[in-house]
PDB file of C-alpha atoms in Angstrom:
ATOM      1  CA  UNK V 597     -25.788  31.956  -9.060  1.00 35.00           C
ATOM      2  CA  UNK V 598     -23.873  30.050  -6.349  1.00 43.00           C
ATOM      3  CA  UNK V 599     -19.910  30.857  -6.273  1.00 52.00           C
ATOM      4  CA  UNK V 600     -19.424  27.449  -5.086  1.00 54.00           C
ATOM      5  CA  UNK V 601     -17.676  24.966  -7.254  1.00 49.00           C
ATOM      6  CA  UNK V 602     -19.653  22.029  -7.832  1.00 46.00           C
ATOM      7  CA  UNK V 603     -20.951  19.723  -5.375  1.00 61.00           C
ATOM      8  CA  UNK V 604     -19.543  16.662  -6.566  1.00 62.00           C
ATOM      9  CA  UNK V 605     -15.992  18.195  -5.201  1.00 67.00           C
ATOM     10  CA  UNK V 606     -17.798  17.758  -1.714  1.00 71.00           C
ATOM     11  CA  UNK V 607     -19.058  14.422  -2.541  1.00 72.00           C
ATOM     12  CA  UNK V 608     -15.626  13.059  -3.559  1.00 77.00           C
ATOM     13  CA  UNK V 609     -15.128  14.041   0.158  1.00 81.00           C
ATOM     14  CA  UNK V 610     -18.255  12.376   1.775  1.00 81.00           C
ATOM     15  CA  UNK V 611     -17.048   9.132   0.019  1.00 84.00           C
ATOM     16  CA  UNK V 612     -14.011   9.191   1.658  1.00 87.00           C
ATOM     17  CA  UNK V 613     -15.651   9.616   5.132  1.00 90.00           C
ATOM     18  CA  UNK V 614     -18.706   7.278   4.456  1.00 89.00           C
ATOM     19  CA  UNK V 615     -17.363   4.276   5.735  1.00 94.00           C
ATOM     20  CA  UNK V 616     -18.892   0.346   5.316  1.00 93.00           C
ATOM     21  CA  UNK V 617     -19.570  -1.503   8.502  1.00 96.00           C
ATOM     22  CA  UNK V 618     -18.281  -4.705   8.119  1.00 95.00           C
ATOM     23  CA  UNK V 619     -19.413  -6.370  10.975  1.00 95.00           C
ATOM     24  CA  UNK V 620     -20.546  -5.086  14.353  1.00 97.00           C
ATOM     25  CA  UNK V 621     -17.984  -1.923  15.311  1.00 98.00           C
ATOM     26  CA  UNK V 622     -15.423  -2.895  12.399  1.00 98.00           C
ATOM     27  CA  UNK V 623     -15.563  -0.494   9.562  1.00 97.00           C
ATOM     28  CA  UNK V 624     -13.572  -0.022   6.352  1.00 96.00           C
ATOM     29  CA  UNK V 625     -12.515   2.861   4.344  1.00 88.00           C
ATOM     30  CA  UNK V 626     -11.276   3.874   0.878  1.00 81.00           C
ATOM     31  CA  UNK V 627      -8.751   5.879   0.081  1.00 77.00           C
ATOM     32  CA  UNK V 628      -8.678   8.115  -3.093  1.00 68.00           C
ATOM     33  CA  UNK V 629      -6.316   7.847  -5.933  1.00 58.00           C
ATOM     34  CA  UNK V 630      -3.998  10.437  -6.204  1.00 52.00           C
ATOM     35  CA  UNK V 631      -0.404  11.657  -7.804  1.00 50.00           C
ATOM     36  CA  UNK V 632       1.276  10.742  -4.999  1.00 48.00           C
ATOM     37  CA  UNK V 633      -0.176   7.656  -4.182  1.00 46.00           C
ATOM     38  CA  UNK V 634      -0.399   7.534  -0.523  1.00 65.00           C
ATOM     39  CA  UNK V 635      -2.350   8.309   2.666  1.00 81.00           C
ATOM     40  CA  UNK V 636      -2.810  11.171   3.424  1.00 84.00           C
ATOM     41  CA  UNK V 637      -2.779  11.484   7.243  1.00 88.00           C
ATOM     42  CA  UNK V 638      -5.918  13.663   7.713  1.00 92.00           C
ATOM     43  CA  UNK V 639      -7.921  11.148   6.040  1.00 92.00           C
ATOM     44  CA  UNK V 640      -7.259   8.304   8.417  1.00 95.00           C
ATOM     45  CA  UNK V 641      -7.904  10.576  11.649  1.00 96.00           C
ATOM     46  CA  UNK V 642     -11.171  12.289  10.153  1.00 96.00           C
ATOM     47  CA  UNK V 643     -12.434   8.413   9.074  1.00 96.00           C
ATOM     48  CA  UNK V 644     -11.820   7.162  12.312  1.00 98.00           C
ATOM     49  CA  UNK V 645     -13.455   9.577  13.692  1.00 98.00           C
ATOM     50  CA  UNK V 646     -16.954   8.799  11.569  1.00 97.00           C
ATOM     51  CA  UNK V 647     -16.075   5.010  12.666  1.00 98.00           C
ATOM     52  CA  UNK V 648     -16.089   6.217  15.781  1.00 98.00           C
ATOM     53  CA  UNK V 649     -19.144   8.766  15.784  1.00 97.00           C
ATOM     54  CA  UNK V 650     -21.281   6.337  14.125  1.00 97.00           C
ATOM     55  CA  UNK V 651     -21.610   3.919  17.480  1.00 98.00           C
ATOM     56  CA  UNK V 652     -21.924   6.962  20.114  1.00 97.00           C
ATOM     57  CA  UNK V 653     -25.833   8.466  20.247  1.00 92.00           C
ATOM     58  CA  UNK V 654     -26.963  10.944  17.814  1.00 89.00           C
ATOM     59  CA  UNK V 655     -27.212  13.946  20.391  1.00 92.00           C
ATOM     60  CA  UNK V 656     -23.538  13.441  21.549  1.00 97.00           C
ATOM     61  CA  UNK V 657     -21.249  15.913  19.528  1.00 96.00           C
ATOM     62  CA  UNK V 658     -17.603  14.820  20.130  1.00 98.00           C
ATOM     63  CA  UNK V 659     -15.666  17.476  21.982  1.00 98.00           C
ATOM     64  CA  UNK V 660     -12.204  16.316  21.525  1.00 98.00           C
ATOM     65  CA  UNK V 661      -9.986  13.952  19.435  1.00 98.00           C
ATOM     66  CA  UNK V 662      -6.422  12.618  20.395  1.00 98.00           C
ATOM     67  CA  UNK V 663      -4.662  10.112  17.876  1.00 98.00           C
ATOM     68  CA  UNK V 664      -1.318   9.082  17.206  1.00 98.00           C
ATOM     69  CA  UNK V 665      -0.006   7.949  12.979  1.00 97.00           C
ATOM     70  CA  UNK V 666       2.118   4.648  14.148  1.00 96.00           C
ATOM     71  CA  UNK V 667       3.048   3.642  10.607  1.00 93.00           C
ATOM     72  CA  UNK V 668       2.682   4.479   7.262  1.00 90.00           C
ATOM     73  CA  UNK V 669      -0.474   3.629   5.415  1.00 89.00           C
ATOM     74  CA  UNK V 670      -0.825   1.628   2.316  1.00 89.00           C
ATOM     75  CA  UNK V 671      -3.036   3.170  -0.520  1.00 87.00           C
ATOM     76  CA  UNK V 672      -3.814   0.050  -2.244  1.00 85.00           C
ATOM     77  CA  UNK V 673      -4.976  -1.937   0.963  1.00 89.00           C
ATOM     78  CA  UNK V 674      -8.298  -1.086   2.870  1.00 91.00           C
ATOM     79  CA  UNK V 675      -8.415   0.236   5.894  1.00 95.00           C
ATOM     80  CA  UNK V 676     -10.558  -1.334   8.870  1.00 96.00           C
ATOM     81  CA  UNK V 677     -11.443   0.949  11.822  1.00 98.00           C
ATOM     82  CA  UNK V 678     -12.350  -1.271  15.175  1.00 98.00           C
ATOM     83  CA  UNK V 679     -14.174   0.514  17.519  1.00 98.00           C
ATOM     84  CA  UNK V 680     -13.626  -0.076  21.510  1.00 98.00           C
ATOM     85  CA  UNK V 681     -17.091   1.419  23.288  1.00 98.00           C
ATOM     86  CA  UNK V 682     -15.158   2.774  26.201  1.00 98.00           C
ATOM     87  CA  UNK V 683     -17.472   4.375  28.067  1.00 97.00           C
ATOM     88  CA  UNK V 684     -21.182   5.679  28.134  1.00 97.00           C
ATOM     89  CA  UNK V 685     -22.148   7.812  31.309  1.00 96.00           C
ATOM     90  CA  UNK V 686     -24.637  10.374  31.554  1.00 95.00           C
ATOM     91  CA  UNK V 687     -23.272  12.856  29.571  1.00 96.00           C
ATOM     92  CA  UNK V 688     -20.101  11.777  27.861  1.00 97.00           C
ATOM     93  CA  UNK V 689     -18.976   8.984  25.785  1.00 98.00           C
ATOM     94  CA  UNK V 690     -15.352   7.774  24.540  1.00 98.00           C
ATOM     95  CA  UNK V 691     -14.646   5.425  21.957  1.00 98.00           C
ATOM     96  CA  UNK V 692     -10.970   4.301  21.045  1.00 98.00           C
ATOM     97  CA  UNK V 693     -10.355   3.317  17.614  1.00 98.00           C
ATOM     98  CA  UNK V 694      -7.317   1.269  15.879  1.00 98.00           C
ATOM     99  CA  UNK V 695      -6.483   1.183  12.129  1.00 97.00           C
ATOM    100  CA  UNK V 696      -5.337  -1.288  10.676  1.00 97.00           C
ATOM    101  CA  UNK V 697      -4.361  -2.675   7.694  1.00 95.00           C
ATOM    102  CA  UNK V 698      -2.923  -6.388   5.888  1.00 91.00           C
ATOM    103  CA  UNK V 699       0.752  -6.487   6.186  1.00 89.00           C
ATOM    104  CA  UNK V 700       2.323  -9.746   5.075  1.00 85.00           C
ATOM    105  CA  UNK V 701      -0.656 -11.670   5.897  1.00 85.00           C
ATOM    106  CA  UNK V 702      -1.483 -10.360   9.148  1.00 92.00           C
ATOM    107  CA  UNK V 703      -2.996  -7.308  10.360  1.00 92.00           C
ATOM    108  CA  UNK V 704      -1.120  -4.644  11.783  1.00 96.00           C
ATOM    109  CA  UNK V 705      -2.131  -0.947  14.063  1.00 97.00           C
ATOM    110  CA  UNK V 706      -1.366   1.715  11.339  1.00 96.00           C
ATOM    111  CA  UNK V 707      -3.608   4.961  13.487  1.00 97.00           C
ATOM    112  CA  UNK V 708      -4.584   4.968  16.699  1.00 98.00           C
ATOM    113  CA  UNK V 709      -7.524   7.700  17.880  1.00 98.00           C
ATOM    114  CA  UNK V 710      -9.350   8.501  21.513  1.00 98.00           C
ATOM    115  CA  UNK V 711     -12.177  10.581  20.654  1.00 98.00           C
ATOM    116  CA  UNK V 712     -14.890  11.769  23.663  1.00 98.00           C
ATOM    117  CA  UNK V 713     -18.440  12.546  22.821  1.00 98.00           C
ATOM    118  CA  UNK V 714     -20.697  15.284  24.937  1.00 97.00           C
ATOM    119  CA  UNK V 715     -24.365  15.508  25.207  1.00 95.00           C
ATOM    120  CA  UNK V 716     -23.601  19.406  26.328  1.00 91.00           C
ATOM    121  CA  UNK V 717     -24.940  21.390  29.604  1.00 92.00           C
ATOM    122  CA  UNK V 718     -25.581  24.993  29.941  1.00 89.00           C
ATOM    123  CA  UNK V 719     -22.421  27.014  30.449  1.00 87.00           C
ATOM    124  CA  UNK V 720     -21.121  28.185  33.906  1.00 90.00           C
ATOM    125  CA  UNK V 721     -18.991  30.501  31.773  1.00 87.00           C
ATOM    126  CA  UNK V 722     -17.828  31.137  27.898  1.00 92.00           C
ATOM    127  CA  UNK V 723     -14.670  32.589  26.751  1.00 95.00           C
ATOM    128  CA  UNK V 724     -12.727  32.472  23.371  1.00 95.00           C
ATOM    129  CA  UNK V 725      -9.674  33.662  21.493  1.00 96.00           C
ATOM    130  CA  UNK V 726     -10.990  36.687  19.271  1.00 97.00           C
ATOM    131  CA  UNK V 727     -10.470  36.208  15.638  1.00 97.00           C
ATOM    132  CA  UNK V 728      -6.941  38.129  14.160  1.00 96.00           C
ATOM    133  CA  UNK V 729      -7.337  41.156  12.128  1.00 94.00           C
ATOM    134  CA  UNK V 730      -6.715  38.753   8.454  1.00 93.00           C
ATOM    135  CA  UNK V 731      -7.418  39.058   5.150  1.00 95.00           C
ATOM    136  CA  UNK V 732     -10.444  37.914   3.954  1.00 96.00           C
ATOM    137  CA  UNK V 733     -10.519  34.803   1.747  1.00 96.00           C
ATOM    138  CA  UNK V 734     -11.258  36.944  -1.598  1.00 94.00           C
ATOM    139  CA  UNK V 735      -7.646  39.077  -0.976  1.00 95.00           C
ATOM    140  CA  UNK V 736      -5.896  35.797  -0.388  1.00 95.00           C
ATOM    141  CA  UNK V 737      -4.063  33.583  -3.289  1.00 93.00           C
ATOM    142  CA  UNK V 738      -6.054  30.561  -4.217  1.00 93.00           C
ATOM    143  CA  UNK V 739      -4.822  26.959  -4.936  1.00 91.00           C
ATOM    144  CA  UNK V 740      -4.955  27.523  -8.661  1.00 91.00           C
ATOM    145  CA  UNK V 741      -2.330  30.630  -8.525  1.00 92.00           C
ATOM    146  CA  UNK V 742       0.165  28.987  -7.075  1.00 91.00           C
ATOM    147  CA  UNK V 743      -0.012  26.068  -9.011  1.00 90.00           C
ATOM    148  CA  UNK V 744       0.217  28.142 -11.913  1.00 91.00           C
ATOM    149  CA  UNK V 745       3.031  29.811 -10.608  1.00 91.00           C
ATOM    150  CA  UNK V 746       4.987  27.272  -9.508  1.00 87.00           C
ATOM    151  CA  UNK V 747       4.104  24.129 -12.463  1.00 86.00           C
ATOM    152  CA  UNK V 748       4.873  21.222 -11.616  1.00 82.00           C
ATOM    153  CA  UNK V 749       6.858  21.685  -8.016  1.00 81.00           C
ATOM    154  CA  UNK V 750       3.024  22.572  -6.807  1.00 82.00           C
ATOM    155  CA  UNK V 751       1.229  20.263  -9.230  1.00 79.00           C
ATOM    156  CA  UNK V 752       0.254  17.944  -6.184  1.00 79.00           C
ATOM    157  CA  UNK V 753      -1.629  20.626  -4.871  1.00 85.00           C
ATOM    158  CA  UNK V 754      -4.238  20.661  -7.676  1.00 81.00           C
ATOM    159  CA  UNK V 755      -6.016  17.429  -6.607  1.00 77.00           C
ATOM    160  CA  UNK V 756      -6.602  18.173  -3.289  1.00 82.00           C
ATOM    161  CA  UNK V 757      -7.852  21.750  -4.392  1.00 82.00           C
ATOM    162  CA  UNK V 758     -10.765  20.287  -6.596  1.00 81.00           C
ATOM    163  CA  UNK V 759     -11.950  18.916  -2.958  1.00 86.00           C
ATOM    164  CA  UNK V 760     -10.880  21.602  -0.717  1.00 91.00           C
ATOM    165  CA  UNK V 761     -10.504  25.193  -1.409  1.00 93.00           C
ATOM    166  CA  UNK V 762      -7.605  27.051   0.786  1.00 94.00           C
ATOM    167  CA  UNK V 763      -6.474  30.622   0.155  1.00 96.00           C
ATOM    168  CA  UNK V 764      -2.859  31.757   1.501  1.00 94.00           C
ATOM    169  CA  UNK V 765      -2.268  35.038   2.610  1.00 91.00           C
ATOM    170  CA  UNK V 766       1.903  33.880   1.824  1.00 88.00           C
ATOM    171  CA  UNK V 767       2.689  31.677  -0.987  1.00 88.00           C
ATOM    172  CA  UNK V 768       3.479  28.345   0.264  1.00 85.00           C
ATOM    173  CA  UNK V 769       6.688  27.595  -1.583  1.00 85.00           C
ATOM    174  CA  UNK V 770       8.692  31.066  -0.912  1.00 82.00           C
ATOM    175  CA  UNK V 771       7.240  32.725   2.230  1.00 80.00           C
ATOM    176  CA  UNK V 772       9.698  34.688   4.101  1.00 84.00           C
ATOM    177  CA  UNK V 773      11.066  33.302   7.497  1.00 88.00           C
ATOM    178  CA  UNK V 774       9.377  34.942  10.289  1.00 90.00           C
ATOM    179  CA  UNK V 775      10.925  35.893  13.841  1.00 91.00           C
ATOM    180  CA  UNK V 776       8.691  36.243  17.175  1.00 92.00           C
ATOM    181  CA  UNK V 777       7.133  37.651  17.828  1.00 91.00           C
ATOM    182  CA  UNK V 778       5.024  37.491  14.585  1.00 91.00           C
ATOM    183  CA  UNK V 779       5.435  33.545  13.222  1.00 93.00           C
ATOM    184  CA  UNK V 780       1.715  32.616  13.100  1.00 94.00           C
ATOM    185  CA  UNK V 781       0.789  32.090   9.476  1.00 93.00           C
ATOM    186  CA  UNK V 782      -2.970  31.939   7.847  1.00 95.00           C
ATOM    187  CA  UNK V 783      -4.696  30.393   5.731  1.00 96.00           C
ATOM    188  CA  UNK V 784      -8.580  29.875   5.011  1.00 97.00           C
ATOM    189  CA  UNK V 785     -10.266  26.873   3.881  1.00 96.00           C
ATOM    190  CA  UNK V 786     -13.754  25.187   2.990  1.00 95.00           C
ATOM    191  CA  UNK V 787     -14.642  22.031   1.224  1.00 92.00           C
ATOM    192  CA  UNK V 788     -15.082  22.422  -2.050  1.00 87.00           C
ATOM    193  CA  UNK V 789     -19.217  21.687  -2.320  1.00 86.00           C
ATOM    194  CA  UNK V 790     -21.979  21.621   0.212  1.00 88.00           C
ATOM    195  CA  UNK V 791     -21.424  18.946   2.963  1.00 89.00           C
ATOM    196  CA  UNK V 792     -24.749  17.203   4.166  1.00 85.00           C
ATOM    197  CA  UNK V 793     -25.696  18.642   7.734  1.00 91.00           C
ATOM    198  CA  UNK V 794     -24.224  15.004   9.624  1.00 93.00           C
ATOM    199  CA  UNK V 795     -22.210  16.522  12.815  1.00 95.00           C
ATOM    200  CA  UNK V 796     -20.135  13.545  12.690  1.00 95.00           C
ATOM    201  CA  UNK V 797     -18.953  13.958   8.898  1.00 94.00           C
ATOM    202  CA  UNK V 798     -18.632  18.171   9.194  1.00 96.00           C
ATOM    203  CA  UNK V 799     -15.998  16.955  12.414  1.00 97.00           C
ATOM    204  CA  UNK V 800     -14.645  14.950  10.258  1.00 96.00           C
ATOM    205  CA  UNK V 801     -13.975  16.845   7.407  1.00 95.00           C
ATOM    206  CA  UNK V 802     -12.709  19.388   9.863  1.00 97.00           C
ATOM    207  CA  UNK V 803     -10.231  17.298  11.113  1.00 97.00           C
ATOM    208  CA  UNK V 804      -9.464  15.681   7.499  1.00 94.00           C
ATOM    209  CA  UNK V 805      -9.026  19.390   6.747  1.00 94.00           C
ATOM    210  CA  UNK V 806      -6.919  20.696   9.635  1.00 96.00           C
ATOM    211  CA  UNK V 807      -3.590  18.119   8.707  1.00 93.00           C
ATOM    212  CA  UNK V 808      -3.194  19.939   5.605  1.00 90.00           C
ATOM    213  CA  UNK V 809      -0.658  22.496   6.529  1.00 89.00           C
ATOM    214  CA  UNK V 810      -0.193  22.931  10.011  1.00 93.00           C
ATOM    215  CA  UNK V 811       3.308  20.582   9.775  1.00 92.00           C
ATOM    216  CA  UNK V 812       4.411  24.019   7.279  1.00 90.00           C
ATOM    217  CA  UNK V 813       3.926  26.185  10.960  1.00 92.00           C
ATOM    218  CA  UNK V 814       7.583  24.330  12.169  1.00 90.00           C
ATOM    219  CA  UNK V 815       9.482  25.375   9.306  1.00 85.00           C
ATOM    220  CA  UNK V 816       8.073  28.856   9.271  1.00 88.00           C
ATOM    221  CA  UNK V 817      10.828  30.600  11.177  1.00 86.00           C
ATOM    222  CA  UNK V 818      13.554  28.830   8.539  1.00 83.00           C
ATOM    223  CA  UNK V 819      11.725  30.366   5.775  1.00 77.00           C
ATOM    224  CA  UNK V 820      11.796  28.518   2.066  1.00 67.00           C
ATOM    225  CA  UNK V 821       8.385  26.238   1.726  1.00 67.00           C
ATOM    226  CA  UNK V 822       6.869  22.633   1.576  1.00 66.00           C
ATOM    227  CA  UNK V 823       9.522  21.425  -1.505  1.00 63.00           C
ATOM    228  CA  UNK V 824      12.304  22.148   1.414  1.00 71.00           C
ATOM    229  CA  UNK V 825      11.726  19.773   4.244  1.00 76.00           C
ATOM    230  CA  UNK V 826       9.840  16.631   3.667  1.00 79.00           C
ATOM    231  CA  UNK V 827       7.355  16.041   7.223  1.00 84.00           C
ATOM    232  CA  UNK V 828       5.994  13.415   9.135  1.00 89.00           C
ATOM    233  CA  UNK V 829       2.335  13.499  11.602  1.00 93.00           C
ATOM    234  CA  UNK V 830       3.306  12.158  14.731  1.00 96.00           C
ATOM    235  CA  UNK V 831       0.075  12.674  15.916  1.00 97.00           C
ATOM    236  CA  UNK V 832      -2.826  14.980  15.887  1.00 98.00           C
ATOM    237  CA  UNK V 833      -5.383  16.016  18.348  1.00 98.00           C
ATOM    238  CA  UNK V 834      -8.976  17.995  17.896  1.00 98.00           C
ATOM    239  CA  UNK V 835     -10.641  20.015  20.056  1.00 98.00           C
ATOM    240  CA  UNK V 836     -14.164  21.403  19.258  1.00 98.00           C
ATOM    241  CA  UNK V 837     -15.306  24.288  21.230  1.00 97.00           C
ATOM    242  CA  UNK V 838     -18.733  24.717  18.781  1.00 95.00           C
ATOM    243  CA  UNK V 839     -20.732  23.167  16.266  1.00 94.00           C
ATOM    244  CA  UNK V 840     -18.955  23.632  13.108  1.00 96.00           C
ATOM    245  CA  UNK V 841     -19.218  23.589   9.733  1.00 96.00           C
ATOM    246  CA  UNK V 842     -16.333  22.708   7.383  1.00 96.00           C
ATOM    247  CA  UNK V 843     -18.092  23.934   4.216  1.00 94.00           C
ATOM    248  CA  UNK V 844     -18.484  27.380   5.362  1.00 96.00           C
ATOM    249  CA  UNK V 845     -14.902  29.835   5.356  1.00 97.00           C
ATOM    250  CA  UNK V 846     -13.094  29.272   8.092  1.00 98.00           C
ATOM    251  CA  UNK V 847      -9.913  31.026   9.409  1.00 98.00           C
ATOM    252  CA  UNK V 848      -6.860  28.857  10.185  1.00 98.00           C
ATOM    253  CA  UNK V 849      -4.262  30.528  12.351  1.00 97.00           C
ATOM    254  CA  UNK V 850      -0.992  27.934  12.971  1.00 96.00           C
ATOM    255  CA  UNK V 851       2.146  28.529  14.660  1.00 96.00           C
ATOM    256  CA  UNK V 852       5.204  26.460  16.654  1.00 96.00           C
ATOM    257  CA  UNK V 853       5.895  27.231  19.612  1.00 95.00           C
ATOM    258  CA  UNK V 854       8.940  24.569  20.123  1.00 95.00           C
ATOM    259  CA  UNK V 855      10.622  22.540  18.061  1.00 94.00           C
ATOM    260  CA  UNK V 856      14.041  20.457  18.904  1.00 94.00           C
ATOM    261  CA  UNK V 857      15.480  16.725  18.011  1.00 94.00           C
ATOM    262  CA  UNK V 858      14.294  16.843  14.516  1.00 92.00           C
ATOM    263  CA  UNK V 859      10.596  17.241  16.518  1.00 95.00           C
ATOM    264  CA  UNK V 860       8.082  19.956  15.780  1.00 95.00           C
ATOM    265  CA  UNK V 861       5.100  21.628  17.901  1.00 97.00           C
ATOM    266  CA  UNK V 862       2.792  22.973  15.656  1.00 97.00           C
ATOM    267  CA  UNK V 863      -0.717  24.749  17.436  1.00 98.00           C
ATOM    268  CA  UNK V 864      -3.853  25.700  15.422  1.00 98.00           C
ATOM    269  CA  UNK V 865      -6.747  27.703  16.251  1.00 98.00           C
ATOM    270  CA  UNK V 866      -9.800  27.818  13.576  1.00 98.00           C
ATOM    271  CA  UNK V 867     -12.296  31.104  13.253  1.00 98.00           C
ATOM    272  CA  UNK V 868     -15.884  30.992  11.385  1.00 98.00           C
ATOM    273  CA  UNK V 869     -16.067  33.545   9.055  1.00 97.00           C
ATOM    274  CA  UNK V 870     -18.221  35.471  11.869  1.00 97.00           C
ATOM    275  CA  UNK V 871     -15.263  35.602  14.337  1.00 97.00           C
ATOM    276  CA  UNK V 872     -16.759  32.478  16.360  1.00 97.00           C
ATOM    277  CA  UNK V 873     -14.246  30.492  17.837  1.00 98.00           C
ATOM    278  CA  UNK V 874     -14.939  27.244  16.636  1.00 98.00           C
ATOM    279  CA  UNK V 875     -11.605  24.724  17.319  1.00 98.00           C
ATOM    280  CA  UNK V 876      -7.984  24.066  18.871  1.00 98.00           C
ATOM    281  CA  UNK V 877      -5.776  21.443  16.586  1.00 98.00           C
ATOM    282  CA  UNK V 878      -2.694  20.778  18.253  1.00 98.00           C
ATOM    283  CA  UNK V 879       0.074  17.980  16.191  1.00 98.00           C
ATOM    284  CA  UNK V 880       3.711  17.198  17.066  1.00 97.00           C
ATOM    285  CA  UNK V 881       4.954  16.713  13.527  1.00 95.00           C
ATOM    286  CA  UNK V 882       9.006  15.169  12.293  1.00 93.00           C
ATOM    287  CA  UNK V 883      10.699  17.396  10.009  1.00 89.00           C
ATOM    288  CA  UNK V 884      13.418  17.010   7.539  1.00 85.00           C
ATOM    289  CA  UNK V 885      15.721  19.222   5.439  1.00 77.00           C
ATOM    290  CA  UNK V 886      15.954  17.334   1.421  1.00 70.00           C
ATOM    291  CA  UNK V 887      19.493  17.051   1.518  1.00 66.00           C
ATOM    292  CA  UNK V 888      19.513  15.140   4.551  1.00 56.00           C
TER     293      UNK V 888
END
């Protein structure tokens, strides 16, 4: 018997990222309910990038994403992605994508996203980051755990665990500060189900996936957790190095290497669970002590 929860977990996910086309390059999304009632930023980047993937040819996987959050979204309006069809060469394409949503009777940018597609050539060279000597998922605390432990300051996390599965190797709400040269942190993750085989939508869920806790990497030196600072995506940017796929294990290594004027940068690099180096996430995230 499968140890995988059950698929409709993955296909609360897919409906998120299967989008409507509205008209010719205009799509519109859905956002989930949830406890908190709002958008979650991941969402909006991994959508546009299926609005985005769904006008570029099918043997084009996109190699990078760059996107910028330029206002908070609104959970009970839809979401329209416009696509801009850049550029098609030989090899690459690039698409720029805007979403926006009703504000007031007019429409306003509320995401912004440059993603570039590649048809792929054979390699002059290849080189990667090896994978760090971690944990395995199984010796890692789950979602669950620390919800139990910690009631109802973690009881937003339960949602999004029914959908994605992430295992901690510190507990999110009391991990110890770190000093350098040791202040990456880990976690692993996979969607909770069995994604179809799309490209497009295992990107997406990627980056959907990647926004969950990378913000947590420019607090890590002050120790505490997530109920301690309230954070804000700046932006986000994606690049893939290999196919991947985001319902498979997959090691998430963060860390900050700067952070100043209330301004944090947060790097991630993501492992298969075969060591393969599979991604670079890089965000610039704002970051605020509670009592401020």
């Amino acid at each position: 018997m499968s140890d995988r929860p059950q698929d409709t977990q993955a296909a609360a996910l897919l409906s998120v990222l299967d989008l409507a086309e509205r008209e010719p390059d205009v799509f519109v999304g859905k956002t989930p309910s949830t406890e908190r009632q709002r958008i979650f930023g991941g969402q909006v980047a991994g959508q546009a990038l299926v609005a985005a993937g769904r006008t570029v040819p099918g043997e084009r996987g996109v190699h990078s994403l760059h996107s910028y959050f330029l206002r908070p979204g609104d959970p009970a309006e839809e979401i329209r992605y416009s696509v801009d069809r850049i550029r098609d060469g030989r090899s690459f394409s690039t698409r720029r994508v805007i979403a926006c949503q009703r504000r007031r009777g007019e429409d306003v940018a509320i995401f912004a996203l440059t993603a570039d597609f590649h048809a792929g050539e054979p390699a002059v060279a290849e080189h990667s980051l090896p994978m760090p000597q971690a944990p395995g998922p199984d010796e890692m605390m789950g979602t669950e755990e620390i919800v139990a432990r910690h009631g109802e300051r973690a009881a937003f996390m339960a949602a999004m665990g029914r959908v994605v599965e992430q295992r901690f190797l510190h507990d999110p709400f009391a991990a110890p500060p770190k000093s350098p040269p040791n202040t990456q942190s880990w976690t692993w993750f996979r969607v909770a189900g069995e994604l179809h085989d799309d490209p497009v939508v295992q990107a997406a869920a990627l980056t959907f996936v990647s926004d969950l806790t990378l913000l947590s990497a420019g607090f890590a030196r002050l120790g505490g957790g997530w109920p301690d600072f309230i954070g804000a995506s700046l932006d986000h940017a994606v690049w893939f190095h290999r196919p991947v796929r985001a319902d498979d294990w997959l090691l998430y290594e963060t860390d900050s290497p700067a952070a100043a004027a209330g301004r944090a940068l947060c790097f991630g690099q993501v492992w298969s669970a075969d060591g393969t180096h599979v991604a670079t996430v890089a965000q610039e995230g704002l970051i605020r002590s509670l009592d401020r």
